[in-house]
């Protein structure tokens, strides 16, 4: 009897014996537990907490880029020391990336899906630095993450833009992964720039006197370009069609200069472009203020050959001035509503008639499609992928 | 038959513990799927493009001389095809025209007073 | 000789194992696999694309001309609409086209000024088959004349139809 009772209680006496019953039960339990524990994590392999919102982040980035014009000012939490930005400046012209709070490619907040070319170039061509020390370069992914993608998780992304007129694809970011990624595609219009081609022979822009120096002047009337002029619609409502000398690129081509000679067979012994000067008629004044030293951001091409701006230069048939975006910003800052005049001075020997509108109206660079090729809206595709 | 022994209850309790934790994890997993879905639903539900179109159509209609039919069309089409009530009116203050626009589709209400530049 | 001694732990172990296995089975069967087609993300992407394409078509090149969509709707030019809309829907940044279909029609207000006729077809790539899931995008277009539309849309005040009217372009967009 004593031994029988011990069988039931012996295991509690610390002698180190385990009953078979306990081993069997515990073994069954442990085997089942191990099997479940190895099977359940397989459920979670495909679930990544951050992957459920890749599409949402891609959509948000698409909206920020396609529908928002961007914001200047320091990135919240990362103050910029030692410099400030002029209000109203587009972020694309700021040399220091510290002053850019948020990217945005739209022309303005009232023109969603219409992108500005200068912003596109600055956003995608991120190896172009405009100041020493690479303060203007954007680095992938940190700078784009802080200013376009946002979020605490370090998303990787690829943003691509293709314009219908070009084969080249502008792109920022990694190569698309083989697996799943969040994606959005936006159709956009990209606003081009305006230009004018003046056929010197056809237009009858000659003078009537035989003079040594012939001046041809063009006018950029800022007030008219902002508000429109009678005959051409009210432009201030339509930033998508506006010509803005302060921030757009402007191109002036003068061709067929030999056609402007009265005797086209009697070529003068020398015909030189001797000067390009800029003036602005400030409000309230009746004289022209010389602003030539303030405007330097242009490329001069003579006879289809690019020249450094070392004048005088011999002119045969064509002169082309390509003003880079922001070339006239100094004039805009001086007076945003004043007309700007561009004077080209030609010197001929012997003195004779040439391209000259002294004493007449300067050539008006405005919204008249017969005179100036207006900015075209070119369709394009913007794709954002986030993973 | 052995008397009721409670010494081995811990095995069953461990089994229950594992089961409950599995249920909890399954609930979290199920809820996580909804996160992505509700974000997309919120985007689709907000009538951003509807409001933009109606707004630009209204502003454009005031530049026309005969805008009564155009504006009636806007109101009727918005109500019948987009389930939205749209009311608007114009007034002049100095050289400017003020257009006040009201849009309501039952979920989203939008009010704006637009001033001509 | 056979008695119930020694079954205590075994029974408990078996019971616990069965509980865990049953729970695991229920959990595995209950949670659904996340497939993008089950959520509204595809709808959101298609709707954004469709709306963008209509917005682009409704933007004129300058302030003195009509937008492409206006002239297409005025003239009921289905071919031009299909060509432009298809390219806007399916162009990508890399080579290769997407496969998005559409079906467009025009709604206008009848001459009584209160009821709407929404059955006037404009253009389509192919009919919408049963079982296909489409999203609907719309755009309001102001046109200068309704002479290409049925007579029931001309009010008594303008029987020739040469008056400004607003119509709604509705497009169903789906993948496939």
Coordinates of N, CA, C and O in Angstrom, one line a residue, chain A residues 4-106:
Chain A
X4 N 2.2 1.7 -3.4 CA 1.2 2.2 -4.4 C 1.0 3.7 -4.3 O 1.0 4.5 -5.3
X5 N 0.9 4.2 -3.0 CA 0.8 5.6 -2.9 C 2.0 6.4 -3.4 O 1.9 7.5 -3.9
X6 N 3.2 5.7 -3.2 CA 4.4 6.4 -3.6 C 4.4 6.6 -5.1 O 4.9 7.6 -5.6
X7 N 3.8 5.7 -5.9 CA 3.8 5.8 -7.3 C 3.2 7.1 -7.8 O 3.6 7.8 -8.7
X8 N 2.2 7.5 -7.0 CA 1.5 8.7 -7.4 C 2.2 10.0 -6.9 O 2.1 11.0 -7.5
X9 N 2.9 9.8 -5.8 CA 3.5 11.0 -5.2 C 5.0 11.1 -5.4 O 5.6 12.0 -5.0
X10 N 5.6 10.0 -5.9 CA 7.0 10.0 -6.0 C 7.6 11.1 -6.8 O 8.7 11.6 -6.5
X11 N 6.9 11.5 -7.7 CA 7.5 12.6 -8.6 C 7.7 13.9 -7.9 O 8.3 14.8 -8.4
X12 N 7.0 14.0 -6.8 CA 7.1 15.3 -6.1 C 8.2 15.3 -5.1 O 8.4 16.3 -4.4
X13 N 8.9 14.3 -5.1 CA 9.8 14.2 -3.9 C 11.2 14.7 -4.3 O 12.2 14.5 -3.6
X14 N 11.4 15.3 -5.6 CA 12.7 15.8 -5.9 C 13.7 14.8 -6.3 O 14.9 15.1 -6.4
X15 N 13.2 13.6 -6.6 CA 14.2 12.5 -6.9 C 14.6 12.6 -8.4 O 15.5 11.9 -8.8
X16 N 14.0 13.5 -9.2 CA 14.4 13.7 -10.5 C 13.8 12.7 -11.5 O 14.2 12.7 -12.6
X17 N 12.7 12.1 -11.1 CA 12.1 11.2 -12.0 C 10.9 11.9 -12.6 O 10.1 12.6 -12.0
X18 N 10.7 11.7 -13.9 CA 9.6 12.2 -14.6 C 8.8 11.0 -15.1 O 9.3 10.1 -15.6
X19 N 7.5 11.1 -14.9 CA 6.7 10.0 -15.3 C 6.6 10.0 -16.9 O 6.7 11.0 -17.5
X20 N 6.3 8.9 -17.4 CA 6.1 8.7 -18.8 C 4.9 9.5 -19.3 O 4.9 10.1 -20.4
X21 N 3.9 9.5 -18.4 CA 2.7 10.3 -18.8 C 3.0 11.7 -19.0 O 2.6 12.3 -20.0
X22 N 3.8 12.3 -18.1 CA 4.2 13.7 -18.3 C 5.0 13.9 -19.6 O 4.7 14.8 -20.3
X23 N 5.9 13.0 -19.8 CA 6.7 13.2 -21.0 C 5.8 13.1 -22.3 O 6.0 13.9 -23.2
X24 N 4.9 12.1 -22.3 CA 4.1 12.0 -23.5 C 3.3 13.2 -23.7 O 3.2 13.8 -24.8
X25 N 2.6 13.7 -22.6 CA 1.7 14.9 -22.8 C 2.5 16.1 -23.2 O 2.1 16.8 -24.1
X26 N 3.6 16.3 -22.5 CA 4.4 17.5 -22.8 C 5.0 17.4 -24.2 O 5.1 18.4 -24.9
X27 N 5.4 16.2 -24.6 CA 5.9 16.1 -26.0 C 4.9 16.4 -27.0 O 5.2 17.2 -28.0
X28 N 3.7 15.9 -26.8 CA 2.6 16.2 -27.8 C 2.4 17.7 -27.8 O 2.3 18.4 -28.9
X29 N 2.4 18.4 -26.7 CA 2.1 19.8 -26.6 C 3.2 20.6 -27.3 O 3.0 21.5 -28.1
X30 N 4.5 20.2 -27.0 CA 5.6 20.9 -27.6 C 5.7 20.7 -29.1 O 5.9 21.7 -29.9
X31 N 5.4 19.5 -29.6 CA 5.4 19.3 -31.1 C 4.4 20.2 -31.7 O 4.6 20.9 -32.7
X32 N 3.2 20.2 -31.1 CA 2.1 21.1 -31.7 C 2.5 22.5 -31.7 O 2.3 23.3 -32.7
X33 N 3.1 23.0 -30.6 CA 3.5 24.4 -30.5 C 4.5 24.7 -31.5 O 4.5 25.8 -32.1
X34 N 5.5 23.9 -31.6 CA 6.6 24.2 -32.6 C 6.0 24.3 -34.0 O 6.4 25.1 -34.8
X35 N 5.1 23.4 -34.3 CA 4.5 23.4 -35.7 C 3.8 24.7 -35.9 O 3.9 25.3 -37.0
X36 N 3.0 25.1 -35.0 CA 2.2 26.3 -35.2 C 3.1 27.5 -35.2 O 3.0 28.4 -36.0
X37 N 4.1 27.5 -34.3 CA 5.0 28.7 -34.3 C 5.8 28.8 -35.6 O 6.2 29.9 -35.9
X38 N 6.1 27.8 -36.3 CA 6.8 27.9 -37.5 C 5.9 28.2 -38.7 O 6.3 28.8 -39.7
X39 N 4.6 27.9 -38.5 CA 3.7 28.1 -39.7 C 3.1 29.6 -39.7 O 3.0 30.2 -40.7
X40 N 2.8 30.1 -38.5 CA 2.2 31.4 -38.4 C 3.0 32.5 -39.0 O 2.5 33.3 -39.7
X41 N 4.3 32.6 -38.7 CA 5.0 33.7 -39.3 C 4.9 33.7 -40.9 O 5.1 34.8 -41.5
X42 N 4.7 32.6 -41.5 CA 4.5 32.6 -42.9 C 3.4 33.5 -43.4 O 3.3 34.0 -44.5
X43 N 2.4 33.7 -42.5 CA 1.3 34.6 -42.8 C 1.8 36.0 -43.0 O 1.2 36.8 -43.7
X44 N 2.8 36.4 -42.2 CA 3.2 37.8 -42.1 C 4.3 38.1 -43.1 O 4.7 39.2 -43.1
X45 N 4.8 37.1 -43.8 CA 5.9 37.4 -44.7 C 5.5 38.5 -45.7 O 6.3 39.4 -46.0
X46 N 4.3 38.4 -46.3 CA 3.9 39.4 -47.3 C 3.4 40.7 -46.8 O 3.1 41.6 -47.5
X47 N 3.3 40.8 -45.5 CA 2.7 42.0 -44.9 C 3.9 42.8 -44.4 O 4.5 42.5 -43.4
X48 N 4.1 43.9 -45.0 CA 5.0 44.9 -44.5 C 4.2 46.1 -44.1 O 3.5 46.7 -44.9
X49 N 4.4 46.6 -42.9 CA 3.5 47.7 -42.4 C 3.6 48.9 -43.3 O 2.7 49.7 -43.4
X50 N 4.8 49.0 -44.0 CA 5.0 50.2 -44.8 C 4.5 50.0 -46.2 O 4.4 51.0 -46.9
X51 N 4.2 48.8 -46.6 CA 3.9 48.6 -48.0 C 2.4 48.9 -48.3 O 2.0 49.1 -49.4
X52 N 1.6 48.9 -47.2 CA 0.2 49.2 -47.5 C -0.1 50.6 -48.0 O -1.1 50.9 -48.5
X53 N 0.9 51.5 -47.7 CA 0.6 52.9 -48.0 C 1.5 53.4 -49.1 O 1.7 54.6 -49.3
X54 N 2.2 52.5 -49.9 CA 3.0 53.0 -51.0 C 2.2 53.7 -52.0 O 2.6 54.7 -52.5
X55 N 1.0 53.2 -52.3 CA 0.2 53.9 -53.3 C -0.2 55.2 -52.8 O -0.3 56.2 -53.6
X56 N -0.5 55.3 -51.5 CA -1.0 56.6 -51.0 C 0.2 57.6 -51.0 O 0.0 58.8 -51.4
X57 N 1.4 57.2 -50.7 CA 2.5 58.1 -50.7 C 2.8 58.5 -52.2 O 3.1 59.7 -52.5
X58 N 2.7 57.6 -53.1 CA 2.9 57.9 -54.5 C 1.9 58.9 -55.0 O 2.2 59.9 -55.7
X59 N 0.6 58.7 -54.6 CA -0.4 59.7 -55.0 C -0.2 61.0 -54.4 O -0.3 62.1 -55.1
X60 N 0.2 61.1 -53.2 CA 0.5 62.4 -52.5 C 1.7 63.1 -53.2 O 1.6 64.3 -53.5
X61 N 2.7 62.3 -53.5 CA 3.9 62.9 -54.2 C 3.4 63.4 -55.6 O 3.9 64.5 -56.1
X62 N 2.6 62.6 -56.3 CA 2.1 63.0 -57.6 C 1.4 64.4 -57.5 O 1.5 65.2 -58.4
X63 N 0.5 64.5 -56.5 CA -0.2 65.7 -56.4 C 0.7 66.9 -56.0 O 0.6 68.0 -56.6
X64 N 1.7 66.7 -55.1 CA 2.6 67.8 -54.8 C 3.3 68.2 -56.0 O 3.6 69.4 -56.2
X65 N 3.8 67.3 -56.9 CA 4.6 67.7 -58.0 C 3.7 68.3 -59.1 O 4.1 69.3 -59.7
X66 N 2.6 67.7 -59.4 CA 1.8 68.1 -60.6 C 0.9 69.3 -60.3 O 0.5 70.0 -61.2
X67 N 0.5 69.5 -59.1 CA -0.6 70.5 -58.8 C -0.2 71.6 -57.9 O -0.9 72.5 -57.7
X68 N 1.1 71.6 -57.4 CA 1.5 72.6 -56.5 C 2.7 73.3 -57.0 O 3.6 72.7 -57.6
X69 N 2.7 74.7 -56.9 CA 3.9 75.4 -57.4 C 5.1 75.3 -56.6 O 6.2 75.9 -57.0
X70 N 5.1 74.8 -55.4 CA 6.3 74.7 -54.6 C 6.3 75.9 -53.6 O 5.6 76.9 -53.7
X71 N 7.1 75.8 -52.6 CA 7.2 76.8 -51.5 C 8.6 77.1 -51.2 O 9.5 76.2 -51.1
X72 N 8.9 78.4 -50.9 CA 10.2 78.7 -50.5 C 10.2 78.9 -49.0 O 9.2 79.0 -48.3
X73 N 11.4 79.0 -48.4 CA 11.5 79.1 -47.0 C 12.2 77.9 -46.5 O 12.3 76.9 -47.2
X74 N 12.7 77.9 -45.3 CA 13.5 76.7 -44.8 C 12.6 75.5 -44.6 O 11.4 75.7 -44.3
X75 N 13.1 74.4 -44.7 CA 12.4 73.1 -44.4 C 12.1 73.1 -42.9 O 13.0 73.4 -42.1
X76 N 10.9 72.9 -42.5 CA 10.6 72.9 -41.1 C 11.5 72.0 -40.3 O 11.7 70.9 -40.6
X77 N 12.1 72.6 -39.3 CA 13.0 71.8 -38.5 C 14.5 71.9 -38.9 O 15.4 71.5 -38.2
X78 N 14.7 72.5 -40.0 CA 16.1 72.7 -40.5 C 16.2 74.2 -40.9 O 16.2 74.5 -42.1
X79 N 16.4 75.0 -40.0 CA 16.5 76.5 -40.3 C 17.7 76.8 -41.1 O 18.8 76.1 -41.0
X80 N 17.6 77.8 -42.0 CA 18.7 78.2 -42.8 C 19.3 79.4 -42.0 O 18.6 80.3 -41.7
X81 N 20.6 79.4 -41.9 CA 21.2 80.5 -41.3 C 21.9 81.4 -42.2 O 22.5 81.0 -43.2
X82 N 21.8 82.7 -42.0 CA 22.7 83.6 -42.7 C 22.2 84.1 -44.0 O 22.8 84.9 -44.6
X83 N 21.0 83.7 -44.5 CA 20.5 84.3 -45.7 C 19.0 84.2 -45.8 O 18.4 83.4 -45.1
X84 N 18.5 85.1 -46.5 CA 17.0 85.1 -46.7 C 16.6 85.1 -48.1 O 17.5 85.4 -49.0
X85 N 15.4 84.9 -48.4 CA 15.0 84.8 -49.8 C 14.0 86.0 -50.1 O 13.2 86.3 -49.2
X86 N 14.1 86.5 -51.2 CA 13.1 87.5 -51.6 C 11.7 86.9 -51.8 O 11.6 85.8 -52.3
X87 N 10.7 87.5 -51.3 CA 9.4 87.0 -51.4 C 8.9 87.0 -52.8 O 9.3 87.9 -53.6
X88 N 8.2 86.1 -53.2 CA 7.7 86.0 -54.6 C 8.7 85.3 -55.5 O 8.4 85.2 -56.7
X89 N 9.8 84.9 -55.0 CA 10.8 84.3 -55.9 C 10.4 82.8 -56.1 O 10.0 82.2 -55.1
X90 N 10.4 82.4 -57.3 CA 10.2 80.9 -57.5 C 11.3 80.1 -56.9 O 12.5 80.5 -57.0
X91 N 11.0 78.9 -56.4 CA 12.0 78.1 -55.8 C 13.1 77.7 -56.8 O 14.2 77.4 -56.4
X92 N 12.7 77.7 -58.1 CA 13.7 77.1 -59.0 C 14.9 78.0 -59.2 O 15.9 77.6 -59.8
X93 N 14.7 79.3 -58.8 CA 15.8 80.2 -59.1 C 16.7 80.5 -57.8 O 17.6 81.2 -57.8
X94 N 16.4 79.8 -56.7 CA 17.1 80.0 -55.5 C 18.4 79.1 -55.6 O 18.3 77.9 -55.8
X95 N 19.6 79.7 -55.4 CA 20.8 78.9 -55.5 C 21.0 78.0 -54.3 O 21.7 77.0 -54.5
X96 N 20.5 78.3 -53.2 CA 20.7 77.4 -52.0 C 19.5 76.6 -51.7 O 18.4 77.1 -51.4
X97 N 19.7 75.3 -51.7 CA 18.6 74.4 -51.5 C 18.0 74.5 -50.1 O 16.9 74.0 -49.8
X98 N 18.7 75.1 -49.2 CA 18.2 75.3 -47.9 C 17.0 76.2 -47.9 O 16.1 76.1 -47.0
X99 N 16.8 77.0 -48.9 CA 15.7 77.9 -48.9 C 14.5 77.3 -49.6 O 13.5 78.1 -49.8
X100 N 14.6 76.1 -50.0 CA 13.4 75.5 -50.7 C 12.7 74.6 -49.7 O 13.3 73.6 -49.2
X101 N 11.5 74.9 -49.4 CA 10.8 74.1 -48.4 C 10.1 72.9 -49.0 O 10.0 71.8 -48.5
X102 N 9.5 73.1 -50.2 CA 8.7 72.0 -50.8 C 8.8 72.2 -52.3 O 8.7 73.3 -52.9
X103 N 9.1 71.1 -53.0 CA 9.1 71.1 -54.5 C 7.7 71.2 -55.0 O 6.7 70.8 -54.4
X104 N 7.6 71.7 -56.2 CA 6.3 71.7 -56.9 C 6.6 72.1 -58.3 O 7.3 73.1 -58.5
X105 N 6.0 71.5 -59.3 CA 6.4 71.8 -60.7 C 5.3 72.6 -61.4 O 5.5 73.0 -62.5
X106 N 4.2 72.9 -60.8 CA 3.1 73.6 -61.5 C 3.5 75.1 -61.6 O 4.2 75.6 -60.8

